[in-house]
Amino acid sequence: MKIVVVGGVAGGATVASQIRRELPDAEIVIYEKGRDMSFANCGLPYYLGAEITDRSELTQASAATFKEQKEITVKLYHEVIAVEPAHKTVTILNHLTQETTEDTYDQLILSPGCQAVRLPQLADSDIAFPVRTLEDTDIIEQHIEQYDVKKALIIGAGYISLEMVENLKHCGLDVTLLHRNERLLKTMDGQFLPHLMNCLKEAAVNIQLNDEVDRIKGKTVTFKSGLSADYDLIIEAVGITPNTEFLAKSGIELNDKGYIVTDQYFQTSVQDIYALGDAIETFYMHTGQKTTVALAWGAHRAANLIAGNLAGHKQAFNGLLGTNIIRFFDHAIASVGISEKEAQECGAAHLSFDQYPQARYMPRSHPMHISVYYDPDTRQILRACFFGKMGVDKRVDVIATAIIAKMTIDDLKDIEIAYAPPFSSPKDIINMIGYRAK
Ligand code: FAD
C-alpha cells in the first residue's frame, strides 16, 4: 500500500509515524512545502522569549531521521498543488527547482494546517512577521538581534498574541498589544476580561484597544485613531485560515470557511482520502455541534485513529471538547467545551464564583475565578472556564474528564479530590460547582 501525506508537522509527521507502526510494509511519502518538518510549533513563543534556550529542542525529527529510523520518505520544499482523485494522483511543485511532478497514492492523508492571516496594510513592511513556523521564528530572532529591537507591537488578541506579549516582555522589550475591539482571548469567558486587563497592566504592557493599523512607513505606524508611534518589530497574530486552496478542484468537500469536512473516521467526502489537524471541520463530543479547533490534541488523536483504521481496526472518533490553557505571566487561563457564545445562544444555565484553589490560609493562596455553563434540564456540563494562579490545569482537566464520562453537573459533588492544604480544600472548586448549580 502506498500512502501519501500532505504536510509534515504535527498531524502529518504523527500520522505517518503511527501508520509505520501499524503497517510495517507500507510505502509512506510525506510532502512538506516548508523548510522544516515535525517542529514544535507550540514552543516557538517560548524560544523567542528565551525560556527555551536550545533551539534543537524544537526539532525532534528530520527528513534524514525519518528515513533512517522509520523508512518514511519526507520531501521538504515540496508543495502539493493539486489532487486528482479520479486517477489517485497528486501534483507537486518543488520549490527548489520549480519543477512540477506527479505522484500516485492508494491512500492520501491531508494535514496541511492553517496559515496566519496577514494584514494588507503591512504587506510591504520589513518589520512585520507572523509566528507560525520555525522559519518565521528564525527570521524574528535574527531581526531582534540584528536591529537591537526595543519596541514591539503585537497585533491580535488570541492565545498566540498573548504568549508573544509575555515572552517579549520576558526579553525586556517595551510591548504594546493592539486589538480592534475590547474582546481579548475569545476562549476565555467575557466576565474575566477585567482580570486579564489587570494582568496586562501589572506586567506593564501598553494596551491599545478599539484601534487598528492604518498604514506603516518604515518604523512608523499610523493607526486608524490618528495616533502614530515607532516600533522596531511587529508581530501579526490576527487569526488563521486553512491551507486548502490546493483542494479547490479536487471534489473534496470544504465548509464555507474552507475547512475540510470529515466524518467520524476522518474520511473526507472522497474515498481513500483522510484529513486531520487544524484544517478540518470536526465536532464537539458532548453536543455533536460542528466546530474547528486549531489545537494539537485533535491532530494527535486523529493520527492514532487514522493509522488504526488503515490497519483495519475500525474505531470512530468521539469528538473533541476544545480543552485549552495558556499561561499568562503568573496566571493561567483555561476553558473546555463549546464557546461561551454558543452556550449563551442555546439558553444554558450559568454559574460563576471565586474560590481559593488551595486552603485559604496557605501562603501565596490566591482566588480562582470560575465560570460554568450547563443544560438546566439535562444537567449536562456544556462549558467551563477558569482564571487563576494555581491549579487551573487540574480543574479544567477534571471537568473535561467529567464531560467525557457524561457526568452531570450535580455528579461533581461526588468527585473525591485529593486534599492537603497546598493543593485544594475539602470542598474543592470541582465539588463547589456541583453544590452551587441550581
Ligand atoms: P501544522 O502543524 O501547521 O502542519 C501543517 C504543515 O503542512 C505545514 O508545515 C505546512 O507547510 C504544510 N503544508 C500546507 N499545505 C501544504 C501543501 N499543499 N503541500 C505540502 N505541505 C503543505 N496547540 C496546542 O494545543 N497548544 C499550544 O500551546 C499551541 N501553541 C501554538 C503556538 C504557535 C505559535 C502555533 C503556530 C501553534 C500552536 N498550537 C498549539 C497549535 C498546534 O501547533 C496545531 O494545532 C498543530 O500544529 C496542527 O497540526 P497540523 O498538522 O494540522 O498543522
XYZ file of C-alpha atoms and ligand atoms in Angstrom:
491
model
C 0.000 0.000 0.000
C 1.304 3.482 -0.862
C 0.361 6.278 1.497
C 0.957 9.919 0.639
C 0.766 12.501 3.414
C 0.423 16.231 2.740
C 2.046 18.321 5.495
C 4.961 17.207 7.647
C 4.481 18.853 11.012
C 2.118 17.960 13.886
C -0.594 15.934 12.161
C 1.379 14.786 9.104
C 4.529 13.563 10.852
C 2.499 11.932 13.625
C 0.098 10.102 11.336
C 2.999 8.834 9.198
C 4.813 7.503 12.299
C 1.677 5.842 13.615
C 0.998 4.218 10.253
C 4.526 2.871 10.159
C 3.844 1.105 13.495
C 0.602 -0.377 12.185
C 1.722 -1.152 8.639
C 5.406 -2.099 8.572
C 5.381 -2.745 4.826
C 3.544 0.341 3.594
C 5.355 2.843 1.391
C 4.949 6.249 3.069
C 5.841 9.588 1.488
C 5.343 12.974 3.163
C 5.250 16.164 1.108
C 6.012 19.294 3.139
C 6.070 22.653 1.410
C 8.198 24.342 4.046
C 11.836 24.098 5.111
C 11.196 22.103 8.293
C 9.257 19.058 9.366
C 7.988 17.926 12.740
C 8.962 21.026 14.704
C 7.311 22.089 17.939
C 5.031 24.974 16.875
C 3.747 25.296 20.424
C 7.233 26.001 21.748
C 8.050 28.816 19.307
C 6.916 31.735 21.532
C 8.894 30.288 24.466
C 12.009 30.025 22.332
C 11.634 33.649 21.262
C 11.172 34.554 24.924
C 14.439 32.711 25.734
C 12.668 30.358 28.137
C 13.722 27.546 25.787
C 17.363 28.250 25.079
C 18.353 25.239 22.997
C 16.859 25.591 19.506
C 17.452 21.921 18.766
C 14.774 21.085 21.356
C 12.221 22.420 18.873
C 13.152 19.973 16.138
C 12.885 16.425 17.310
C 12.973 14.785 13.887
C 14.348 15.457 10.430
C 13.843 14.024 6.975
C 17.064 12.042 7.491
C 15.980 10.535 10.841
C 12.520 9.712 9.469
C 14.147 7.822 6.602
C 16.698 6.117 8.786
C 14.520 5.190 11.752
C 11.089 4.771 10.180
C 11.684 4.224 6.463
C 9.434 7.212 5.705
C 10.390 9.488 2.816
C 9.995 13.193 3.589
C 10.236 15.671 0.742
C 10.786 19.176 2.040
C 10.064 22.288 -0.057
C 7.584 20.118 -1.981
C 4.109 21.619 -2.159
C 1.139 19.567 -3.271
C -0.693 21.891 -5.629
C -3.493 19.614 -6.819
C -5.243 16.360 -6.000
C -6.914 14.289 -8.721
C -8.977 11.561 -7.022
C -10.159 10.083 -10.316
C -6.583 8.983 -11.080
C -5.426 8.803 -7.452
C -2.625 11.259 -8.121
C -1.235 14.414 -6.568
C 0.666 17.154 -8.393
C 3.700 18.520 -6.613
C 5.679 21.716 -7.059
C 9.309 21.504 -5.975
C 10.104 24.969 -4.666
C 13.850 24.449 -5.017
C 13.790 23.594 -8.733
C 10.342 24.952 -9.712
C 9.737 21.538 -11.279
C 6.242 20.018 -11.258
C 5.793 16.257 -10.912
C 3.032 13.758 -10.233
C 2.817 11.003 -7.678
C 0.269 8.253 -7.125
C -1.366 7.095 -3.897
C -3.524 4.298 -2.605
C -4.459 6.316 0.480
C -3.991 10.076 0.754
C -3.829 11.868 4.115
C -4.144 15.627 4.330
C -2.694 17.576 7.250
C -1.958 20.961 5.658
C -2.776 23.017 8.774
C -3.568 26.711 8.681
C -1.655 29.834 7.806
C -1.556 33.165 9.573
C -3.849 35.844 8.183
C -1.709 38.828 7.128
C -2.814 42.442 7.256
C -2.743 44.070 3.795
C -1.690 47.372 5.427
C 1.572 45.680 6.481
C 2.195 43.764 3.257
C 5.270 45.807 2.322
C 6.687 46.157 5.810
C 10.024 44.573 6.621
C 9.435 44.718 10.373
C 6.122 42.770 10.497
C 6.073 38.969 10.904
C 3.671 36.145 11.748
C 4.671 33.415 14.267
C 3.594 30.195 12.612
C 6.674 28.247 11.606
C 10.243 27.688 12.682
C 11.290 29.735 9.668
C 9.187 32.657 10.959
C 10.806 32.212 14.357
C 14.337 32.254 12.931
C 13.526 35.417 10.996
C 12.113 37.147 14.088
C 15.067 36.074 16.230
C 17.518 37.352 13.637
C 15.589 40.622 13.324
C 15.639 41.139 17.100
C 19.391 40.562 17.256
C 20.345 42.464 14.117
C 18.284 45.582 14.757
C 18.610 45.739 18.539
C 14.841 45.648 18.881
C 13.461 47.580 21.844
C 9.826 48.274 20.995
C 7.357 45.674 19.756
C 3.768 45.966 18.592
C 1.725 42.774 18.858
C -1.494 42.747 16.883
C -4.324 40.385 17.791
C -5.965 39.031 20.912
C -5.772 35.255 20.663
C -3.523 32.949 22.630
C -0.531 33.297 20.285
C -0.552 37.059 20.616
C -0.791 36.816 24.434
C 2.037 34.268 24.511
C 4.139 36.629 22.413
C 3.295 39.538 24.743
C 4.504 37.525 27.721
C 7.621 36.216 26.014
C 8.749 39.504 24.518
C 8.233 41.184 27.911
C 10.482 38.468 29.361
C 13.132 39.573 26.869
C 12.869 43.093 28.255
C 11.095 44.679 25.294
C 8.639 47.531 25.525
C 5.477 45.760 24.304
C 2.209 47.209 23.018
C -0.823 44.979 22.477
C -3.150 46.248 19.753
C -6.636 44.878 19.152
C -9.501 46.179 17.056
C -12.053 45.766 19.870
C -12.063 45.094 23.604
C -12.758 41.358 23.487
C -9.402 39.796 24.226
C -8.963 35.997 24.221
C -12.284 34.646 22.988
C -11.592 31.216 24.518
C -11.953 32.960 27.886
C -15.336 33.972 29.309
C -16.048 37.674 28.880
C -16.560 38.288 32.596
C -12.846 37.636 33.194
C -11.721 40.487 30.937
C -11.061 42.858 33.860
C -8.756 40.232 35.403
C -6.870 39.847 32.135
C -6.572 43.627 31.835
C -5.120 43.706 35.356
C -2.509 41.111 34.370
C -1.544 43.223 31.369
C -1.286 46.361 33.489
C 0.728 44.632 36.216
C 3.142 43.422 33.534
C 3.478 46.995 32.215
C 2.172 46.068 28.771
C 0.858 49.038 26.782
C -2.711 48.286 25.741
C -4.281 49.855 22.678
C -7.841 48.635 22.105
C -10.538 49.665 19.619
C -7.843 50.653 17.169
C -6.244 49.246 14.007
C -3.213 49.825 11.837
C -3.997 52.249 9.061
C -0.582 52.383 7.392
C 3.124 51.963 8.004
C 6.151 53.844 6.737
C 9.469 52.420 7.829
C 9.092 52.001 11.568
C 6.255 54.500 11.944
C 2.805 53.007 12.338
C -0.208 55.246 11.924
C -3.383 53.911 13.494
C -6.988 54.411 12.410
C -7.492 56.516 15.563
C -4.977 59.005 14.159
C -2.322 58.064 16.725
C 1.115 57.135 15.457
C 4.208 55.563 17.005
C 7.503 53.954 16.041
C 8.195 50.235 16.536
C 11.195 48.021 15.814
C 9.140 44.834 15.460
C 5.524 43.968 14.690
C 4.011 40.548 15.361
C 0.856 39.791 13.389
C -1.364 37.270 15.159
C -4.765 38.252 13.840
C -6.152 34.822 13.015
C -5.675 31.815 10.800
C -7.122 30.382 7.626
C -6.918 26.769 6.381
C -4.291 25.828 3.774
C -6.807 24.201 1.468
C -6.653 26.242 -1.749
C -4.931 23.308 -3.466
C -8.077 21.214 -2.951
C -10.344 23.628 -4.811
C -10.743 21.381 -7.869
C -10.379 18.040 -6.090
C -14.047 17.454 -5.357
C -13.230 17.155 -1.636
C -15.959 18.896 0.334
C -14.868 22.038 2.176
C -17.081 24.054 4.509
C -17.904 27.720 3.855
C -14.647 28.801 5.537
C -12.525 26.352 3.541
C -12.081 23.703 6.266
C -12.093 20.069 5.109
C -15.294 18.246 6.045
C -14.574 14.847 7.632
C -16.631 12.053 9.137
C -16.066 10.127 12.382
C -13.228 8.207 10.730
C -11.536 11.380 9.406
C -12.544 10.272 5.930
C -13.192 13.203 3.606
C -16.087 13.246 1.143
C -13.782 11.432 -1.321
C -12.912 7.772 -0.885
C -9.376 6.906 0.272
C -8.654 10.496 1.295
C -8.413 11.287 5.010
C -7.752 14.605 6.745
C -6.706 15.721 10.219
C -5.382 18.667 12.181
C -6.122 22.374 12.108
C -7.571 22.326 8.585
C -10.558 20.074 9.310
C -14.083 20.668 10.468
C -14.897 18.273 13.280
C -17.494 18.096 16.081
C -17.903 18.505 19.818
C -18.042 15.262 21.720
C -20.782 16.331 24.121
C -23.157 18.282 21.876
C -22.358 16.969 18.413
C -22.156 20.558 17.078
C -19.711 21.128 14.224
C -16.575 23.048 15.078
C -12.981 23.757 14.096
C -10.313 23.606 16.805
C -6.767 24.537 15.834
C -5.041 22.806 18.737
C -2.604 19.933 18.863
C -4.626 17.324 20.788
C -7.109 16.746 17.953
C -4.330 16.209 15.394
C -2.634 13.608 17.588
C -5.863 11.751 18.388
C -6.802 11.706 14.704
C -3.364 10.410 13.710
C -3.812 7.441 16.009
C -7.307 6.660 14.766
C -6.472 7.038 11.064
C -3.494 4.702 11.397
C -5.664 2.155 13.201
C -8.383 2.446 10.574
C -5.922 1.882 7.716
C -4.738 -1.226 9.535
C -8.311 -2.453 9.797
C -9.155 -1.748 13.462
C -12.072 0.498 12.658
C -12.593 2.907 15.525
C -14.709 6.056 15.348
C -13.652 9.425 16.766
C -15.814 10.505 19.688
C -15.323 14.205 19.026
C -13.409 16.820 20.992
C -14.002 19.419 23.677
C -11.543 22.135 22.611
C -9.850 21.967 26.009
C -7.265 24.754 26.105
C -4.973 26.569 28.519
C -2.476 29.387 28.423
C -0.011 30.726 30.914
C -0.067 34.494 31.116
C 2.669 35.804 33.390
C 1.822 34.405 36.828
C -1.718 33.393 35.837
C -3.274 30.567 33.844
C -6.474 30.775 31.808
C -8.248 27.641 30.621
C -11.553 26.564 29.177
C -13.287 23.444 27.935
C -16.407 22.799 25.897
C -18.462 24.799 23.444
C -17.726 28.534 23.159
C -19.279 30.998 25.560
C -21.300 32.454 22.688
C -22.648 29.002 21.761
C -23.518 28.323 25.411
C -25.420 31.582 25.709
C -27.218 31.034 22.413
C -28.521 27.622 23.487
C -30.004 29.001 26.723
C -27.524 27.303 29.067
C -27.720 27.994 32.795
C -24.684 29.825 34.136
C -22.928 29.937 37.452
C -19.795 31.771 38.462
C -17.931 32.270 41.680
C -14.457 32.795 43.114
C -12.755 30.265 45.345
C -9.283 29.592 46.669
C -7.806 26.567 44.876
C -5.769 25.710 47.971
C -6.541 26.147 51.646
C -7.050 29.860 52.058
C -4.585 30.071 54.946
C -1.670 28.813 52.819
C 0.893 31.413 51.798
C 0.521 32.620 48.187
C -3.029 31.296 48.070
C -4.950 33.349 45.553
C -8.602 33.075 44.483
C -9.518 31.389 41.237
C -12.358 32.736 39.070
C -14.746 30.073 37.817
C -17.487 30.225 35.202
C -19.588 27.214 34.165
C -22.422 26.728 31.682
C -24.765 23.721 31.842
C -28.039 22.494 30.449
C -30.709 23.359 33.041
C -32.845 20.332 32.075
C -30.387 17.501 31.416
C -27.774 18.965 33.837
C -25.103 18.251 31.186
C -21.946 20.361 31.606
C -21.501 22.388 28.419
C -18.573 24.643 29.187
C -16.256 25.726 31.981
C -13.644 28.459 32.194
C -11.039 29.045 34.906
C -8.755 32.003 35.621
C -6.248 31.875 38.426
C -2.713 31.389 39.596
C -2.530 27.777 40.750
C -4.400 24.603 39.912
C -6.185 25.883 36.797
C -4.818 22.988 34.724
C -6.152 20.435 37.188
C -9.661 21.899 37.325
C -10.053 22.182 33.554
C -8.826 18.631 33.037
C -11.186 17.245 35.686
C -14.129 18.974 34.013
C -13.018 17.624 30.614
C -12.941 14.132 32.111
C -16.335 14.633 33.730
C -17.865 15.726 30.417
C -16.337 12.739 28.611
C -17.698 10.438 31.336
C -21.135 12.049 30.790
C -21.330 13.158 34.413
C -23.960 15.768 35.201
C -23.089 18.983 36.954
C -24.603 17.516 40.144
C -22.270 14.481 39.943
C -19.320 16.827 40.533
C -20.231 16.816 44.237
C -19.168 13.155 44.319
C -15.678 13.578 42.905
C -13.400 12.740 45.777
C -10.490 15.094 45.257
C -7.076 14.622 46.840
C -6.888 17.120 49.679
C -3.993 18.602 51.580
C -3.767 22.371 52.201
C -1.186 23.128 49.461
C -3.394 21.516 46.782
C -7.084 22.032 47.441
C -9.667 22.170 50.205
C -12.073 19.507 51.499
C -14.788 21.039 49.343
C -12.765 21.655 46.214
C -13.739 24.050 43.407
C -14.898 20.993 41.422
C -17.255 19.940 44.240
C -18.465 23.510 44.736
C -19.540 23.728 41.099
C -21.838 20.764 41.840
C -23.116 22.235 45.121
C -23.769 25.663 43.625
C -25.593 24.533 40.461
C -29.306 25.380 40.901
P 0.780 22.108 11.121
O 1.480 21.546 12.289
O 0.745 23.603 10.959
O 1.412 21.459 9.814
C 0.901 21.701 8.546
C 2.055 21.640 7.553
O 1.531 21.426 6.264
C 2.846 22.931 7.480
O 4.198 22.707 7.787
C 2.668 23.387 6.029
O 3.836 23.971 5.488
C 2.331 22.115 5.343
N 1.531 22.297 4.121
C 0.426 23.077 3.978
N -0.062 22.967 2.731
C 0.742 22.105 2.081
C 0.760 21.606 0.751
N -0.183 21.945 -0.139
N 1.744 20.767 0.400
C 2.703 20.377 1.298
N 2.742 20.836 2.570
C 1.759 21.690 2.944
N -1.706 23.919 20.107
C -1.943 23.489 21.373
O -2.716 22.557 21.564
N -1.325 24.096 22.434
C -0.441 25.112 22.278
O 0.127 25.628 23.261
C -0.185 25.586 20.969
N 0.671 26.610 20.754
C 0.915 27.017 19.468
C 1.800 28.084 19.261
C 2.059 28.521 17.981
C 2.986 29.668 17.782
C 1.437 27.886 16.871
C 1.727 28.355 15.475
C 0.549 26.844 17.066
C 0.290 26.392 18.362
N -0.610 25.350 18.605
C -0.860 24.938 19.893
C -1.363 24.734 17.508
C -0.711 23.439 17.038
O 0.603 23.692 16.697
C -1.526 22.934 15.860
O -2.799 22.571 16.328
C -0.892 21.755 15.147
O 0.379 22.075 14.703
C -1.778 21.332 13.977
O -1.158 20.360 13.203
P -1.402 20.323 11.611
O -0.647 19.141 11.127
O -2.837 20.461 11.330
O -0.734 21.668 11.079
